[in-house]
C-alpha atoms as an extended CHARMM CRD file, in Angstrom:
* protein
*
       290  EXT
         1         1  MET       CA              7.2690000000       18.7890000000        5.9920000000  PROA      1               0.0000000000
         2         2  LYS       CA              4.9970000000       20.6790000000        3.5970000000  PROA      2               0.0000000000
         3         3  LEU       CA              4.0200000000       18.8910000000        0.4120000000  PROA      3               0.0000000000
         4         4  GLY       CA              2.6880000000       20.2410000000       -2.9600000000  PROA      4               0.0000000000
         5         5  ALA       CA              1.5890000000       18.4320000000       -6.0560000000  PROA      5               0.0000000000
         6         6  VAL       CA              1.8670000000       19.2340000000       -9.7610000000  PROA      6               0.0000000000
         7         7  VAL       CA             -0.5360000000       17.7790000000      -12.2550000000  PROA      7               0.0000000000
         8         8  LEU       CA             -0.1110000000       18.3710000000      -15.9320000000  PROA      8               0.0000000000
         9         9  THR       CA             -3.0930000000       17.9260000000      -18.2050000000  PROA      9               0.0000000000
        10        10  MET       CA             -4.1280000000       18.3630000000      -21.7930000000  PROA      10              0.0000000000
        11        11  GLY       CA             -7.7010000000       18.8620000000      -20.5900000000  PROA      11              0.0000000000
        12        12  ASN       CA             -8.9960000000       15.6850000000      -22.3640000000  PROA      12              0.0000000000
        13        13  ARG       CA             -9.4870000000       13.4930000000      -19.1800000000  PROA      13              0.0000000000
        14        14  PRO       CA            -11.6350000000       15.6230000000      -16.7760000000  PROA      14              0.0000000000
        15        15  GLU       CA            -13.1230000000       12.6340000000      -15.0310000000  PROA      15              0.0000000000
        16        16  GLU       CA             -9.8040000000       11.0140000000      -14.4160000000  PROA      16              0.0000000000
        17        17  LEU       CA             -8.2970000000       14.2860000000      -13.3280000000  PROA      17              0.0000000000
        18        18  ARG       CA            -11.0770000000       14.8000000000      -10.7830000000  PROA      18              0.0000000000
        19        19  ALA       CA            -10.5870000000       11.3060000000       -9.3980000000  PROA      19              0.0000000000
        20        20  LEU       CA             -6.8410000000       11.9120000000       -9.0220000000  PROA      20              0.0000000000
        21        21  LEU       CA             -7.4180000000       15.2640000000       -7.1390000000  PROA      21              0.0000000000
        22        22  ASP       CA             -9.8760000000       13.5010000000       -4.9000000000  PROA      22              0.0000000000
        23        23  SER       CA             -7.3020000000       10.8600000000       -4.0630000000  PROA      23              0.0000000000
        24        24  VAL       CA             -4.7280000000       13.6070000000       -3.2430000000  PROA      24              0.0000000000
        25        25  ALA       CA             -7.2870000000       15.4200000000       -1.0140000000  PROA      25              0.0000000000
        26        26  LYS       CA             -7.8900000000       12.1030000000        0.9170000000  PROA      26              0.0000000000
        27        27  GLN       CA             -4.2070000000       11.7350000000        1.8910000000  PROA      27              0.0000000000
        28        28  ASP       CA             -3.4090000000       11.4690000000        5.6000000000  PROA      28              0.0000000000
        29        29  GLY       CA             -1.7290000000       14.3090000000        7.3220000000  PROA      29              0.0000000000
        30        30  ASP       CA             -1.7270000000       17.9820000000        6.4140000000  PROA      30              0.0000000000
        31        31  PRO       CA             -3.5020000000       19.0400000000        3.2580000000  PROA      31              0.0000000000
        32        32  ILE       CA             -1.4460000000       19.0750000000        0.0030000000  PROA      32              0.0000000000
        33        33  GLU       CA             -1.3890000000       22.2430000000       -2.0430000000  PROA      33              0.0000000000
        34        34  VAL       CA             -2.1320000000       21.3260000000       -5.6950000000  PROA      34              0.0000000000
        35        35  VAL       CA             -1.4770000000       23.0960000000       -8.9350000000  PROA      35              0.0000000000
        36        36  VAL       CA             -2.9690000000       21.9160000000      -12.2090000000  PROA      36              0.0000000000
        37        37  VAL       CA             -1.2830000000       23.0650000000      -15.3810000000  PROA      37              0.0000000000
        38        38  GLY       CA             -3.2790000000       23.1100000000      -18.5810000000  PROA      38              0.0000000000
        39        39  ASN       CA             -0.6770000000       22.3280000000      -21.2600000000  PROA      39              0.0000000000
        40        40  GLY       CA             -2.0910000000       24.2390000000      -24.2020000000  PROA      40              0.0000000000
        41        41  SER       CA             -5.7220000000       23.6170000000      -23.3020000000  PROA      41              0.0000000000
        42        42  PRO       CA             -8.3960000000       25.2210000000      -21.1150000000  PROA      42              0.0000000000
        43        43  LEU       CA             -8.9960000000       23.5060000000      -17.7690000000  PROA      43              0.0000000000
        44        44  PRO       CA            -12.2810000000       21.8460000000      -16.6840000000  PROA      44              0.0000000000
        45        45  PRO       CA            -13.9860000000       22.9230000000      -13.4110000000  PROA      45              0.0000000000
        46        46  LEU       CA            -11.7360000000       21.9590000000      -10.5630000000  PROA      46              0.0000000000
        47        47  PRO       CA            -12.2250000000       21.6620000000       -6.7550000000  PROA      47              0.0000000000
        48        48  GLU       CA            -12.0110000000       24.8790000000       -4.7280000000  PROA      48              0.0000000000
        49        49  GLY       CA             -8.4840000000       25.6760000000       -3.5990000000  PROA      49              0.0000000000
        50        50  VAL       CA             -6.6230000000       24.0660000000       -6.4660000000  PROA      50              0.0000000000
        51        51  ARG       CA             -4.1700000000       26.4360000000       -8.1230000000  PROA      51              0.0000000000
        52        52  THR       CA             -4.4140000000       26.5880000000      -11.8710000000  PROA      52              0.0000000000
        53        53  VAL       CA             -2.1660000000       27.7310000000      -14.8010000000  PROA      53              0.0000000000
        54        54  GLU       CA             -3.3520000000       27.6770000000      -18.3670000000  PROA      54              0.0000000000
        55        55  LEU       CA             -0.6520000000       27.7070000000      -20.9870000000  PROA      55              0.0000000000
        56        56  PRO       CA             -1.5120000000       28.9980000000      -24.4730000000  PROA      56              0.0000000000
        57        57  GLU       CA              0.2320000000       26.1590000000      -26.2380000000  PROA      57              0.0000000000
        58        58  ASN       CA              1.5670000000       22.7200000000      -25.5220000000  PROA      58              0.0000000000
        59        59  VAL       CA              5.1590000000       23.2720000000      -24.2360000000  PROA      59              0.0000000000
        60        60  GLY       CA              5.8330000000       19.6380000000      -23.6100000000  PROA      60              0.0000000000
        61        61  ILE       CA              5.9850000000       17.5950000000      -20.4540000000  PROA      61              0.0000000000
        62        62  PRO       CA              9.1820000000       18.8840000000      -18.7890000000  PROA      62              0.0000000000
        63        63  ALA       CA              8.5930000000       22.5240000000      -19.5350000000  PROA      63              0.0000000000
        64        64  GLY       CA              4.8930000000       22.1690000000      -18.3350000000  PROA      64              0.0000000000
        65        65  ARG       CA              5.9720000000       20.5510000000      -15.0530000000  PROA      65              0.0000000000
        66        66  ASN       CA              8.6100000000       23.2960000000      -14.6870000000  PROA      66              0.0000000000
        67        67  VAL       CA              5.7220000000       25.7930000000      -14.7910000000  PROA      67              0.0000000000
        68        68  GLY       CA              4.0060000000       23.8010000000      -12.0260000000  PROA      68              0.0000000000
        69        69  ILE       CA              7.1450000000       24.0060000000       -9.8860000000  PROA      69              0.0000000000
        70        70  GLU       CA              7.4090000000       27.7200000000      -10.2700000000  PROA      70              0.0000000000
        71        71  ALA       CA              3.7850000000       28.0610000000       -9.2240000000  PROA      71              0.0000000000
        72        72  PHE       CA              5.0480000000       27.3270000000       -5.7240000000  PROA      72              0.0000000000
        73        73  GLY       CA              7.6300000000       30.0870000000       -5.8940000000  PROA      73              0.0000000000
        74        74  PRO       CA             11.2240000000       30.0730000000       -7.3720000000  PROA      74              0.0000000000
        75        75  GLY       CA             12.3630000000       26.3940000000       -7.3770000000  PROA      75              0.0000000000
        76        76  GLY       CA              9.1760000000       25.4930000000       -5.5300000000  PROA      76              0.0000000000
        77        77  ARG       CA             10.4330000000       26.9530000000       -2.2800000000  PROA      77              0.0000000000
        78        78  GLU       CA              6.9580000000       27.4710000000       -0.7580000000  PROA      78              0.0000000000
        79        79  VAL       CA              6.8590000000       23.6990000000       -0.0910000000  PROA      79              0.0000000000
        80        80  ASP       CA              9.5080000000       21.1450000000        1.0020000000  PROA      80              0.0000000000
        81        81  ALA       CA              8.6590000000       18.4890000000       -1.6000000000  PROA      81              0.0000000000
        82        82  LEU       CA              6.4530000000       18.1770000000       -4.6880000000  PROA      82              0.0000000000
        83        83  LEU       CA              4.4780000000       15.1570000000       -5.9000000000  PROA      83              0.0000000000
        84        84  PHE       CA              4.3460000000       14.8790000000       -9.7720000000  PROA      84              0.0000000000
        85        85  LEU       CA              1.3140000000       12.8690000000      -10.7860000000  PROA      85              0.0000000000
        86        86  ASP       CA             -0.1710000000       11.8510000000      -14.1990000000  PROA      86              0.0000000000
        87        87  ASP       CA             -3.6910000000       13.2430000000      -14.6790000000  PROA      87              0.0000000000
        88        88  ASP       CA             -5.0920000000        9.6990000000      -15.4020000000  PROA      88              0.0000000000
        89        89  GLY       CA             -3.4800000000        8.1210000000      -12.3070000000  PROA      89              0.0000000000
        90        90  LEU       CA             -4.8860000000        7.5390000000       -8.9200000000  PROA      90              0.0000000000
        91        91  LEU       CA             -3.2040000000        7.2650000000       -5.5070000000  PROA      91              0.0000000000
        92        92  SER       CA             -4.4280000000        3.9120000000       -4.3000000000  PROA      92              0.0000000000
        93        93  ARG       CA             -3.6320000000        4.4630000000       -0.6390000000  PROA      93              0.0000000000
        94        94  THR       CA             -4.2190000000        7.3300000000        1.7670000000  PROA      94              0.0000000000
        95        95  ASP       CA             -0.7980000000        7.1210000000        3.4500000000  PROA      95              0.0000000000
        96        96  THR       CA              1.3820000000        7.8230000000        0.3930000000  PROA      96              0.0000000000
        97        97  ALA       CA              1.9450000000       11.4760000000        1.3160000000  PROA      97              0.0000000000
        98        98  GLU       CA              2.7670000000       10.5160000000        4.8890000000  PROA      98              0.0000000000
        99        99  LEU       CA              5.2480000000        7.8800000000        3.7560000000  PROA      99              0.0000000000
       100       100  CYS       CA              6.8990000000       10.5470000000        1.5910000000  PROA      100             0.0000000000
       101       101  ARG       CA              7.1710000000       12.8920000000        4.5260000000  PROA      101             0.0000000000
       102       102  GLN       CA              8.6960000000       10.1960000000        6.6690000000  PROA      102             0.0000000000
       103       103  ALA       CA             11.2230000000        9.1220000000        4.0000000000  PROA      103             0.0000000000
       104       104  PHE       CA             12.4420000000       12.6490000000        3.3200000000  PROA      104             0.0000000000
       105       105  THR       CA             12.6000000000       13.4450000000        7.0670000000  PROA      105             0.0000000000
       106       106  ARG       CA             14.4830000000       10.1890000000        7.9080000000  PROA      106             0.0000000000
       107       107  ASP       CA             17.0330000000       10.4980000000        5.0350000000  PROA      107             0.0000000000
       108       108  LYS       CA             18.3930000000       14.0690000000        4.5600000000  PROA      108             0.0000000000
       109       109  LYS       CA             20.1840000000       13.1370000000        1.2990000000  PROA      109             0.0000000000
       110       110  LEU       CA             17.1670000000       11.4900000000       -0.2760000000  PROA      110             0.0000000000
       111       111  GLY       CA             16.2280000000       13.8650000000       -3.1370000000  PROA      111             0.0000000000
       112       112  ILE       CA             13.6970000000       11.8880000000       -5.2510000000  PROA      112             0.0000000000
       113       113  ILE       CA             11.2190000000        9.0420000000       -4.6390000000  PROA      113             0.0000000000
       114       114  SER       CA              9.8860000000        6.9710000000       -7.5440000000  PROA      114             0.0000000000
       115       115  PHE       CA              6.5020000000        5.4250000000       -6.9540000000  PROA      115             0.0000000000
       116       116  ARG       CA              5.4050000000        2.0240000000       -8.2030000000  PROA      116             0.0000000000
       117       117  ILE       CA              2.9490000000        2.2120000000      -11.0940000000  PROA      117             0.0000000000
       118       118  ALA       CA              0.2710000000       -0.5230000000      -11.1170000000  PROA      118             0.0000000000
       119       119  ASP       CA             -2.4560000000       -1.2090000000      -13.6430000000  PROA      119             0.0000000000
       120       120  PRO       CA             -5.8810000000       -0.5950000000      -11.8840000000  PROA      120             0.0000000000
       121       121  GLU       CA             -7.4100000000       -3.6420000000      -13.5080000000  PROA      121             0.0000000000
       122       122  THR       CA             -4.7260000000       -6.2780000000      -13.0070000000  PROA      122             0.0000000000
       123       123  GLY       CA             -2.5390000000       -4.7060000000      -10.2440000000  PROA      123             0.0000000000
       124       124  GLN       CA              0.5620000000       -5.5810000000      -12.3580000000  PROA      124             0.0000000000
       125       125  THR       CA              3.5550000000       -3.3730000000      -12.7620000000  PROA      125             0.0000000000
       126       126  GLN       CA              5.2160000000       -3.3020000000      -16.2130000000  PROA      126             0.0000000000
       127       127  ARG       CA              8.8790000000       -4.1280000000      -16.2380000000  PROA      127             0.0000000000
       128       128  ARG       CA              9.6470000000       -0.7150000000      -17.9010000000  PROA      128             0.0000000000
       129       129  HSD       CA              8.0650000000        1.0310000000      -14.8770000000  PROA      129             0.0000000000
       130       130  VAL       CA             10.7060000000       -0.3670000000      -12.4880000000  PROA      130             0.0000000000
       131       131  PRO       CA             13.6720000000        2.1310000000      -12.8590000000  PROA      131             0.0000000000
       132       132  ARG       CA             16.5550000000       -0.3530000000      -12.6170000000  PROA      132             0.0000000000
       133       133  LEU       CA             18.0710000000       -3.0550000000      -14.7580000000  PROA      133             0.0000000000
       134       134  ARG       CA             17.0560000000       -5.8990000000      -12.3340000000  PROA      134             0.0000000000
       135       135  ALA       CA             13.3690000000       -5.2530000000      -12.7310000000  PROA      135             0.0000000000
       136       136  SER       CA             11.8820000000       -8.7330000000      -12.3680000000  PROA      136             0.0000000000
       137       137  ASP       CA             10.5060000000       -8.0470000000       -8.8710000000  PROA      137             0.0000000000
       138       138  PRO       CA              8.6020000000       -4.7310000000       -8.8300000000  PROA      138             0.0000000000
       139       139  LEU       CA              7.7530000000       -5.2830000000       -5.0890000000  PROA      139             0.0000000000
       140       140  ARG       CA             11.3500000000       -4.8420000000       -4.0990000000  PROA      140             0.0000000000
       141       141  SER       CA             12.2550000000       -1.2660000000       -3.1070000000  PROA      141             0.0000000000
       142       142  SER       CA             15.8410000000       -0.1050000000       -3.6580000000  PROA      142             0.0000000000
       143       143  ARG       CA             18.0990000000        2.7790000000       -4.4350000000  PROA      143             0.0000000000
       144       144  VAL       CA             17.9710000000        3.6570000000       -8.1550000000  PROA      144             0.0000000000
       145       145  THR       CA             19.5010000000        5.9730000000      -10.6740000000  PROA      145             0.0000000000
       146       146  THR       CA             16.3880000000        7.4060000000      -12.3100000000  PROA      146             0.0000000000
       147       147  PHE       CA             12.6290000000        7.7730000000      -11.7160000000  PROA      147             0.0000000000
       148       148  LEU       CA              9.2330000000        7.7210000000      -13.3000000000  PROA      148             0.0000000000
       149       149  GLY       CA              8.0020000000       11.0520000000      -14.5400000000  PROA      149             0.0000000000
       150       150  GLY       CA              4.2870000000       10.9570000000      -13.6150000000  PROA      150             0.0000000000
       151       151  ALA       CA              4.5980000000        9.0780000000      -10.3060000000  PROA      151             0.0000000000
       152       152  ASN       CA              7.2760000000       10.5630000000       -7.9810000000  PROA      152             0.0000000000
       153       153  ALA       CA              8.0590000000       13.0260000000       -5.2840000000  PROA      153             0.0000000000
       154       154  VAL       CA             11.0260000000       15.4630000000       -5.4100000000  PROA      154             0.0000000000
       155       155  ARG       CA             12.4710000000       17.5090000000       -2.6110000000  PROA      155             0.0000000000
       156       156  THR       CA             12.3640000000       21.0460000000       -3.8030000000  PROA      156             0.0000000000
       157       157  ALA       CA             15.8580000000       21.6200000000       -2.5930000000  PROA      157             0.0000000000
       158       158  VAL       CA             16.9270000000       19.5150000000       -5.5460000000  PROA      158             0.0000000000
       159       159  PHE       CA             15.4360000000       22.0040000000       -8.0610000000  PROA      159             0.0000000000
       160       160  GLN       CA             16.9470000000       24.8460000000       -6.1760000000  PROA      160             0.0000000000
       161       161  GLU       CA             20.4320000000       23.2870000000       -6.4030000000  PROA      161             0.0000000000
       162       162  VAL       CA             20.4980000000       21.7350000000       -9.8410000000  PROA      162             0.0000000000
       163       163  GLY       CA             17.6760000000       23.3590000000      -11.7210000000  PROA      163             0.0000000000
       164       164  GLY       CA             14.4170000000       22.0040000000      -13.1570000000  PROA      164             0.0000000000
       165       165  LEU       CA             13.5990000000       19.5000000000      -15.8430000000  PROA      165             0.0000000000
       166       166  PRO       CA             15.1720000000       20.1650000000      -19.3680000000  PROA      166             0.0000000000
       167       167  GLY       CA             12.3530000000       21.9170000000      -21.0510000000  PROA      167             0.0000000000
       168       168  ASP       CA             13.6370000000       21.4900000000      -24.5990000000  PROA      168             0.0000000000
       169       169  PHE       CA             13.3530000000       17.7550000000      -24.3060000000  PROA      169             0.0000000000
       170       170  PHE       CA              9.5350000000       18.0780000000      -24.7220000000  PROA      170             0.0000000000
       171       171  TYR       CA              9.0170000000       14.4080000000      -24.0650000000  PROA      171             0.0000000000
       172       172  ALA       CA             11.2740000000       11.4590000000      -23.0810000000  PROA      172             0.0000000000
       173       173  HSD       CA             14.4090000000       11.0700000000      -20.8740000000  PROA      173             0.0000000000
       174       174  GLU       CA             13.8340000000       14.3240000000      -18.9690000000  PROA      174             0.0000000000
       175       175  GLU       CA             13.6950000000       12.3380000000      -15.7440000000  PROA      175             0.0000000000
       176       176  THR       CA             17.0850000000       10.7510000000      -16.1560000000  PROA      176             0.0000000000
       177       177  ASP       CA             18.6160000000       14.1840000000      -17.0980000000  PROA      177             0.0000000000
       178       178  LEU       CA             17.3550000000       15.4750000000      -13.7440000000  PROA      178             0.0000000000
       179       179  ALA       CA             18.3290000000       12.2830000000      -11.9290000000  PROA      179             0.0000000000
       180       180  TRP       CA             21.9330000000       12.4110000000      -13.1390000000  PROA      180             0.0000000000
       181       181  ARG       CA             22.3170000000       15.9930000000      -12.1750000000  PROA      181             0.0000000000
       182       182  ALA       CA             20.7880000000       15.3060000000       -8.7340000000  PROA      182             0.0000000000
       183       183  LEU       CA             23.1090000000       12.2770000000       -8.2660000000  PROA      183             0.0000000000
       184       184  ASP       CA             26.1240000000       14.3340000000       -9.2750000000  PROA      184             0.0000000000
       185       185  ALA       CA             25.1810000000       16.9040000000       -6.5870000000  PROA      185             0.0000000000
       186       186  GLY       CA             25.1480000000       14.1180000000       -3.8780000000  PROA      186             0.0000000000
       187       187  TRP       CA             21.3410000000       13.4390000000       -3.7770000000  PROA      187             0.0000000000
       188       188  MET       CA             19.9570000000        9.9180000000       -3.6760000000  PROA      188             0.0000000000
       189       189  ILE       CA             16.9150000000        8.3290000000       -5.4290000000  PROA      189             0.0000000000
       190       190  ASP       CA             14.7590000000        5.6180000000       -4.0540000000  PROA      190             0.0000000000
       191       191  TYR       CA             12.1990000000        3.3740000000       -5.7640000000  PROA      191             0.0000000000
       192       192  ARG       CA              9.4370000000        2.5830000000       -3.2540000000  PROA      192             0.0000000000
       193       193  SER       CA              7.0900000000       -0.2570000000       -4.0360000000  PROA      193             0.0000000000
       194       194  ASP       CA              4.7250000000        0.7040000000       -1.2290000000  PROA      194             0.0000000000
       195       195  MET       CA              3.9620000000        4.0930000000       -2.7870000000  PROA      195             0.0000000000
       196       196  VAL       CA              1.5620000000        3.1600000000       -5.5370000000  PROA      196             0.0000000000
       197       197  LEU       CA             -0.0050000000        5.2130000000       -8.3800000000  PROA      197             0.0000000000
       198       198  LEU       CA             -2.6650000000        3.2710000000      -10.2550000000  PROA      198             0.0000000000
       199       199  HSD       CA             -2.3640000000        4.0320000000      -13.9500000000  PROA      199             0.0000000000
       200       200  PRO       CA             -3.7630000000        2.2880000000      -17.0600000000  PROA      200             0.0000000000
       201       201  THR       CA             -1.2820000000        0.2650000000      -19.0460000000  PROA      201             0.0000000000
       202       202  HSD       CA             -0.3850000000        1.9560000000      -22.2780000000  PROA      202             0.0000000000
       203       203  ALA       CA              2.4430000000        1.4530000000      -24.8340000000  PROA      203             0.0000000000
       204       204  PRO       CA              4.6680000000        4.5450000000      -24.9130000000  PROA      204             0.0000000000
       205       205  SER       CA              4.8950000000        4.1610000000      -28.7870000000  PROA      205             0.0000000000
       206       206  ARG       CA              1.2940000000        5.3040000000      -28.9660000000  PROA      206             0.0000000000
       207       207  HSD       CA              2.6640000000        8.8390000000      -29.1880000000  PROA      207             0.0000000000
       208       208  ALA       CA              3.3800000000        9.8240000000      -32.7540000000  PROA      208             0.0000000000
       209       209  VAL       CA              6.6950000000       11.5110000000      -31.7650000000  PROA      209             0.0000000000
       210       210  TYR       CA              7.8470000000        8.6150000000      -29.5270000000  PROA      210             0.0000000000
       211       211  HSD       CA             10.7320000000        7.0910000000      -31.6690000000  PROA      211             0.0000000000
       212       212  ARG       CA             12.1280000000       10.4240000000      -32.7370000000  PROA      212             0.0000000000
       213       213  MET       CA             11.9890000000       11.9870000000      -29.2830000000  PROA      213             0.0000000000
       214       214  VAL       CA             13.4830000000        8.9460000000      -27.6170000000  PROA      214             0.0000000000
       215       215  ALA       CA             16.4910000000        8.9430000000      -29.9630000000  PROA      215             0.0000000000
       216       216  ARG       CA             17.0470000000       12.6950000000      -30.0660000000  PROA      216             0.0000000000
       217       217  ASN       CA             16.8980000000       13.0590000000      -26.2950000000  PROA      217             0.0000000000
       218       218  ARG       CA             19.0620000000       10.0590000000      -25.7240000000  PROA      218             0.0000000000
       219       219  VAL       CA             21.8200000000       11.9320000000      -27.6260000000  PROA      219             0.0000000000
       220       220  TRP       CA             21.0960000000       15.1420000000      -25.7720000000  PROA      220             0.0000000000
       221       221  LEU       CA             21.1970000000       13.3640000000      -22.4710000000  PROA      221             0.0000000000
       222       222  ALA       CA             24.6940000000       12.0080000000      -23.2160000000  PROA      222             0.0000000000
       223       223  ARG       CA             25.9960000000       15.2450000000      -24.6420000000  PROA      223             0.0000000000
       224       224  ARG       CA             24.7580000000       17.2160000000      -21.6850000000  PROA      224             0.0000000000
       225       225  ASN       CA             25.7250000000       14.9730000000      -18.7460000000  PROA      225             0.0000000000
       226       226  LEU       CA             28.4270000000       12.3220000000      -19.6210000000  PROA      226             0.0000000000
       227       227  PRO       CA             32.1620000000       12.6170000000      -19.5850000000  PROA      227             0.0000000000
       228       228  ALA       CA             33.4190000000       12.8820000000      -23.1440000000  PROA      228             0.0000000000
       229       229  LEU       CA             34.9440000000        9.4280000000      -23.0250000000  PROA      229             0.0000000000
       230       230  LEU       CA             31.5840000000        7.7990000000      -22.2110000000  PROA      230             0.0000000000
       231       231  VAL       CA             29.4120000000        9.6550000000      -24.7570000000  PROA      231             0.0000000000
       232       232  PRO       CA             30.2500000000        7.3890000000      -27.7810000000  PROA      232             0.0000000000
       233       233  VAL       CA             30.1010000000        4.2290000000      -25.5970000000  PROA      233             0.0000000000
       234       234  TYR       CA             26.6940000000        4.9950000000      -24.1920000000  PROA      234             0.0000000000
       235       235  LEU       CA             25.2190000000        5.9980000000      -27.5470000000  PROA      235             0.0000000000
       236       236  GLY       CA             26.8940000000        3.1450000000      -29.2940000000  PROA      236             0.0000000000
       237       237  VAL       CA             25.3250000000        0.5880000000      -26.8990000000  PROA      237             0.0000000000
       238       238  TRP       CA             21.8480000000        2.1440000000      -27.3650000000  PROA      238             0.0000000000
       239       239  PHE       CA             22.2890000000        2.2010000000      -31.1050000000  PROA      239             0.0000000000
       240       240  LEU       CA             22.9830000000       -1.5780000000      -31.0710000000  PROA      240             0.0000000000
       241       241  LEU       CA             20.1770000000       -2.2740000000      -28.6330000000  PROA      241             0.0000000000
       242       242  THR       CA             17.6910000000       -0.4360000000      -30.8170000000  PROA      242             0.0000000000
       243       243  LEU       CA             18.7070000000       -2.4410000000      -33.8550000000  PROA      243             0.0000000000
       244       244  ALA       CA             18.5550000000       -5.7530000000      -31.8690000000  PROA      244             0.0000000000
       245       245  ARG       CA             14.9500000000       -4.9710000000      -30.8980000000  PROA      245             0.0000000000
       246       246  ARG       CA             14.0540000000       -4.9760000000      -34.6620000000  PROA      246             0.0000000000
       247       247  PRO       CA             11.8120000000       -2.0360000000      -34.8860000000  PROA      247             0.0000000000
       248       248  SER       CA              9.4460000000       -1.6280000000      -37.8280000000  PROA      248             0.0000000000
       249       249  ARG       CA             10.7960000000        0.2490000000      -40.8480000000  PROA      249             0.0000000000
       250       250  PRO       CA              8.8410000000        3.5020000000      -40.1330000000  PROA      250             0.0000000000
       251       251  ALA       CA              9.9010000000        3.3230000000      -36.4680000000  PROA      251             0.0000000000
       252       252  LEU       CA             13.5180000000        2.8520000000      -37.2930000000  PROA      252             0.0000000000
       253       253  ARG       CA             13.4700000000        5.6280000000      -39.8240000000  PROA      253             0.0000000000
       254       254  ALA       CA             11.9970000000        8.0020000000      -37.2000000000  PROA      254             0.0000000000
       255       255  TRP       CA             14.5110000000        6.7620000000      -34.6010000000  PROA      255             0.0000000000
       256       256  LEU       CA             17.4910000000        7.4030000000      -36.9490000000  PROA      256             0.0000000000
       257       257  GLY       CA             16.1360000000       10.8800000000      -37.8190000000  PROA      257             0.0000000000
       258       258  GLY       CA             16.0060000000       11.6670000000      -34.1740000000  PROA      258             0.0000000000
       259       259  PHE       CA             19.4600000000       10.2960000000      -33.5480000000  PROA      259             0.0000000000
       260       260  ARG       CA             20.8420000000       12.5930000000      -36.2770000000  PROA      260             0.0000000000
       261       261  GLU       CA             18.8490000000       15.5280000000      -34.9360000000  PROA      261             0.0000000000
       262       262  GLY       CA             20.3550000000       14.9050000000      -31.4440000000  PROA      262             0.0000000000
       263       263  TRP       CA             23.8020000000       15.5670000000      -32.8170000000  PROA      263             0.0000000000
       264       264  ALA       CA             22.8730000000       18.4740000000      -35.1020000000  PROA      264             0.0000000000
       265       265  ALA       CA             20.6320000000       20.4850000000      -32.7520000000  PROA      265             0.0000000000
       266       266  PRO       CA             21.8820000000       22.3660000000      -29.5990000000  PROA      266             0.0000000000
       267       267  CYS       CA             21.3640000000       20.2730000000      -26.5180000000  PROA      267             0.0000000000
       268       268  GLY       CA             21.5750000000       22.9710000000      -23.8730000000  PROA      268             0.0000000000
       269       269  PRO       CA             24.3220000000       23.4750000000      -21.2950000000  PROA      269             0.0000000000
       270       270  ARG       CA             26.9310000000       20.8000000000      -20.9800000000  PROA      270             0.0000000000
       271       271  ARG       CA             27.8730000000       19.8520000000      -17.3650000000  PROA      271             0.0000000000
       272       272  PRO       CA             29.5900000000       16.4370000000      -17.4570000000  PROA      272             0.0000000000
       273       273  MET       CA             29.1150000000       14.4910000000      -14.2580000000  PROA      273             0.0000000000
       274       274  LYS       CA             32.1000000000       13.6710000000      -12.1070000000  PROA      274             0.0000000000
       275       275  TRP       CA             33.7990000000       10.3150000000      -12.3400000000  PROA      275             0.0000000000
       276       276  ARG       CA             32.9270000000        9.5930000000       -8.8120000000  PROA      276             0.0000000000
       277       277  THR       CA             29.2420000000        9.9190000000       -9.9590000000  PROA      277             0.0000000000
       278       278  VAL       CA             29.9410000000        7.4200000000      -12.7150000000  PROA      278             0.0000000000
       279       279  TRP       CA             31.2210000000        5.0900000000      -10.0540000000  PROA      279             0.0000000000
       280       280  ARG       CA             28.2170000000        5.7040000000       -7.8510000000  PROA      280             0.0000000000
       281       281  LEU       CA             25.8910000000        4.9010000000      -10.7910000000  PROA      281             0.0000000000
       282       282  THR       CA             27.8420000000        1.7370000000      -11.3690000000  PROA      282             0.0000000000
       283       283  ARG       CA             27.6180000000        0.6340000000       -7.7040000000  PROA      283             0.0000000000
       284       284  LEU       CA             23.8700000000        1.2730000000       -7.8490000000  PROA      284             0.0000000000
       285       285  GLY       CA             23.6810000000       -1.2610000000      -10.6660000000  PROA      285             0.0000000000
       286       286  ARG       CA             23.3390000000        1.1140000000      -13.6810000000  PROA      286             0.0000000000
       287       287  PRO       CA             26.6320000000        2.2820000000      -15.1320000000  PROA      287             0.0000000000
       288       288  PRO       CA             25.9730000000        5.2150000000      -17.4730000000  PROA      288             0.0000000000
       289       289  VAL       CA             26.7880000000        3.1700000000      -20.6000000000  PROA      289             0.0000000000
       290       290  ILE       CA             23.3890000000        1.3760000000      -20.7820000000  PROA      290             0.0000000000
């Protein structure tokens, strides 16, 4: 099984990027082809053999990663699976790539693997980085219904069947959009606690657009993927959860603005999932109403 890797960067973390690329080069087994995408910024000097793409402007995380996919041919078809890694992450073990090869080879319906993210200082995994509702034990591997954007591996056949990440999302929920489409096509997703990406602990709200994008893309996610009956249920639950978390007034104002924008702006093609996919999500522990 031939592996590639996509690394998206803003060019502002050259030392961390170099350390990540070194950790990819040290992986056991056949060498991994790597493409680094400069998202609106020039790239620093990189190791020989690394493919590069420099975009003239920041197109957002999902669109930038889609560029990385296409760097391996249409739908990434030059390789069998792609690793997507944050530029300030680090593969802590040398057998992660080999574990991916084994997992994809053993399970032909496995489409996506979500890695465990651990803080390099403490070794702890944040609850939000465990992609399931029962997240108290990050060391338990399981089938899941979504995955982590900067620490995963995706079989390229998934992209060829269901398409890439939703580029218009720019930031937030693009992984769940792809996950739902993949699950609807019959693919499965695993969370693997033994595949670890070391990554500094940061609050997602550090991004200025966080609250607006989270709300807007939540609406787009529902409008694009859910049966019509579930759209108001899903969004109603999340509206109440947001209020229950008591965000600050500026954060709530931004969130409400994004929520309105999600209804007013085009969300892209609508392909509601089958009801049997709804049942599969429910059996996996995450019904698509929360």
